[in-house]
């Protein structure tokens, strides 16, 4: 498959971009107050908050929440909350403390994607996908007529030729606003189809893999699983262009200067914090700051894997739960709470990212993130994924 990028027709809100845009559902998974504050700020306004299931609420009336999301999507279409652009990409400029991150909103072909170990495909997952985390996501996509992505997919462009060429074009500005909750600033420009077609070819490389899902691995894995279900129901002639075959993502150059890798730390909850810290420190040399451990382990995959092995062994014997935390200070704050302890990990080496995936390999689950929690992708652009 030479080109696994499709040029979509993108949906945008007609007004009030600030309250429409909320952070990715897999952020602040131990901070209920954050999501309560978002609810209060959004109020009764049209918002992408109505189309997502924040992970902090997973397991709490999932079926009812998913049914409500589907109804909200129907309402949004009937009441005209959004407008559909002509076929094309959207060039995004996200300004945060890390700099200006530029990306392209494109649709990827899920036939070209795999998260299975050992499968060599043009689009690869970058980390292990946990099967237990997929059912709610698959159910949500199965019941949805629209998608709003938080996934980021890396491509390789060391000289940044794609973006440099696009920035020379006279592109129409679509939006320019401050994101809520300290998310920085976001601009977007329309890339019309005649330019997008050339860009799609320029993004392609002969690498193994060509593209890698950097953020939102479980979201894309769920989209793939749903497509496998859906295509089994379709006649062959409908499979080639059915909208569920594709998934909207933000494609970002791995070598964009603002792309900064951060480790995802481990928080052990609902356990004897002192006992956990003592056990962990008996397995690997650590520096200790209260109930936060800083182990003497390599950065990236090896350190994450070793930490998980020790923590999971302790939990099997003593009880507790593992949560995955973005941000050093967020981990320290949460680890200071009762019956909690944290393990502070090191950031992976960015230059070895694609090499780690060669031959269908993955990083261990939750090894890294791109930027701090507040810098994660906010929902804004959407796409229809059903003919209904």
JSON list of N, CA and C in Angstrom, two decimals, residues 31 71 84 109 123 127 131 202-203 228 254 260:
[
{"chain": "A", "resi": 31, "resn": "UNK", "atom": "N", "xyz": [-7.66, 12.80, 38.57]},
{"chain": "A", "resi": 31, "resn": "UNK", "atom": "CA", "xyz": [-8.00, 14.15, 39.01]},
{"chain": "A", "resi": 31, "resn": "UNK", "atom": "C", "xyz": [-9.44, 14.49, 38.61]},
{"chain": "A", "resi": 71, "resn": "UNK", "atom": "N", "xyz": [-26.55, 10.20, 21.39]},
{"chain": "A", "resi": 71, "resn": "UNK", "atom": "CA", "xyz": [-27.66, 11.13, 21.27]},
{"chain": "A", "resi": 71, "resn": "UNK", "atom": "C", "xyz": [-27.15, 12.57, 21.09]},
{"chain": "A", "resi": 84, "resn": "UNK", "atom": "N", "xyz": [-19.23, 21.53, 7.67]},
{"chain": "A", "resi": 84, "resn": "UNK", "atom": "CA", "xyz": [-18.32, 20.59, 7.01]},
{"chain": "A", "resi": 84, "resn": "UNK", "atom": "C", "xyz": [-17.49, 21.34, 5.98]},
{"chain": "A", "resi": 109, "resn": "UNK", "atom": "N", "xyz": [-5.56, 5.25, 6.89]},
{"chain": "A", "resi": 109, "resn": "UNK", "atom": "CA", "xyz": [-6.25, 4.03, 6.46]},
{"chain": "A", "resi": 109, "resn": "UNK", "atom": "C", "xyz": [-5.97, 2.93, 7.48]},
{"chain": "A", "resi": 123, "resn": "UNK", "atom": "N", "xyz": [1.68, 1.70, 9.15]},
{"chain": "A", "resi": 123, "resn": "UNK", "atom": "CA", "xyz": [1.32, 2.45, 10.34]},
{"chain": "A", "resi": 123, "resn": "UNK", "atom": "C", "xyz": [1.35, 1.50, 11.53]},
{"chain": "A", "resi": 127, "resn": "UNK", "atom": "N", "xyz": [3.26, 1.58, 21.27]},
{"chain": "A", "resi": 127, "resn": "UNK", "atom": "CA", "xyz": [3.34, 0.94, 22.57]},
{"chain": "A", "resi": 127, "resn": "UNK", "atom": "C", "xyz": [2.38, -0.23, 22.64]},
{"chain": "A", "resi": 131, "resn": "UNK", "atom": "N", "xyz": [-5.51, -5.17, 26.04]},
{"chain": "A", "resi": 131, "resn": "UNK", "atom": "CA", "xyz": [-6.85, -5.57, 25.57]},
{"chain": "A", "resi": 131, "resn": "UNK", "atom": "C", "xyz": [-7.98, -5.14, 26.49]},
{"chain": "A", "resi": 202, "resn": "UNK", "atom": "N", "xyz": [4.15, 13.37, -0.10]},
{"chain": "A", "resi": 202, "resn": "UNK", "atom": "CA", "xyz": [5.40, 13.80, 0.55]},
{"chain": "A", "resi": 202, "resn": "UNK", "atom": "C", "xyz": [5.56, 13.17, 1.93]},
{"chain": "A", "resi": 203, "resn": "UNK", "atom": "N", "xyz": [4.46, 12.89, 2.61]},
{"chain": "A", "resi": 203, "resn": "UNK", "atom": "CA", "xyz": [4.53, 12.30, 3.95]},
{"chain": "A", "resi": 203, "resn": "UNK", "atom": "C", "xyz": [5.01, 10.86, 3.93]},
{"chain": "A", "resi": 228, "resn": "UNK", "atom": "N", "xyz": [-12.72, -3.82, 11.70]},
{"chain": "A", "resi": 228, "resn": "UNK", "atom": "CA", "xyz": [-12.72, -5.25, 11.39]},
{"chain": "A", "resi": 228, "resn": "UNK", "atom": "C", "xyz": [-14.12, -5.83, 11.55]},
{"chain": "A", "resi": 254, "resn": "UNK", "atom": "N", "xyz": [8.24, 13.92, 13.79]},
{"chain": "A", "resi": 254, "resn": "UNK", "atom": "CA", "xyz": [9.02, 13.53, 14.96]},
{"chain": "A", "resi": 254, "resn": "UNK", "atom": "C", "xyz": [10.11, 14.54, 15.26]},
{"chain": "A", "resi": 260, "resn": "UNK", "atom": "N", "xyz": [8.72, 17.07, 22.52]},
{"chain": "A", "resi": 260, "resn": "UNK", "atom": "CA", "xyz": [9.54, 16.72, 23.68]},
{"chain": "A", "resi": 260, "resn": "UNK", "atom": "C", "xyz": [8.94, 15.48, 24.31]}
]
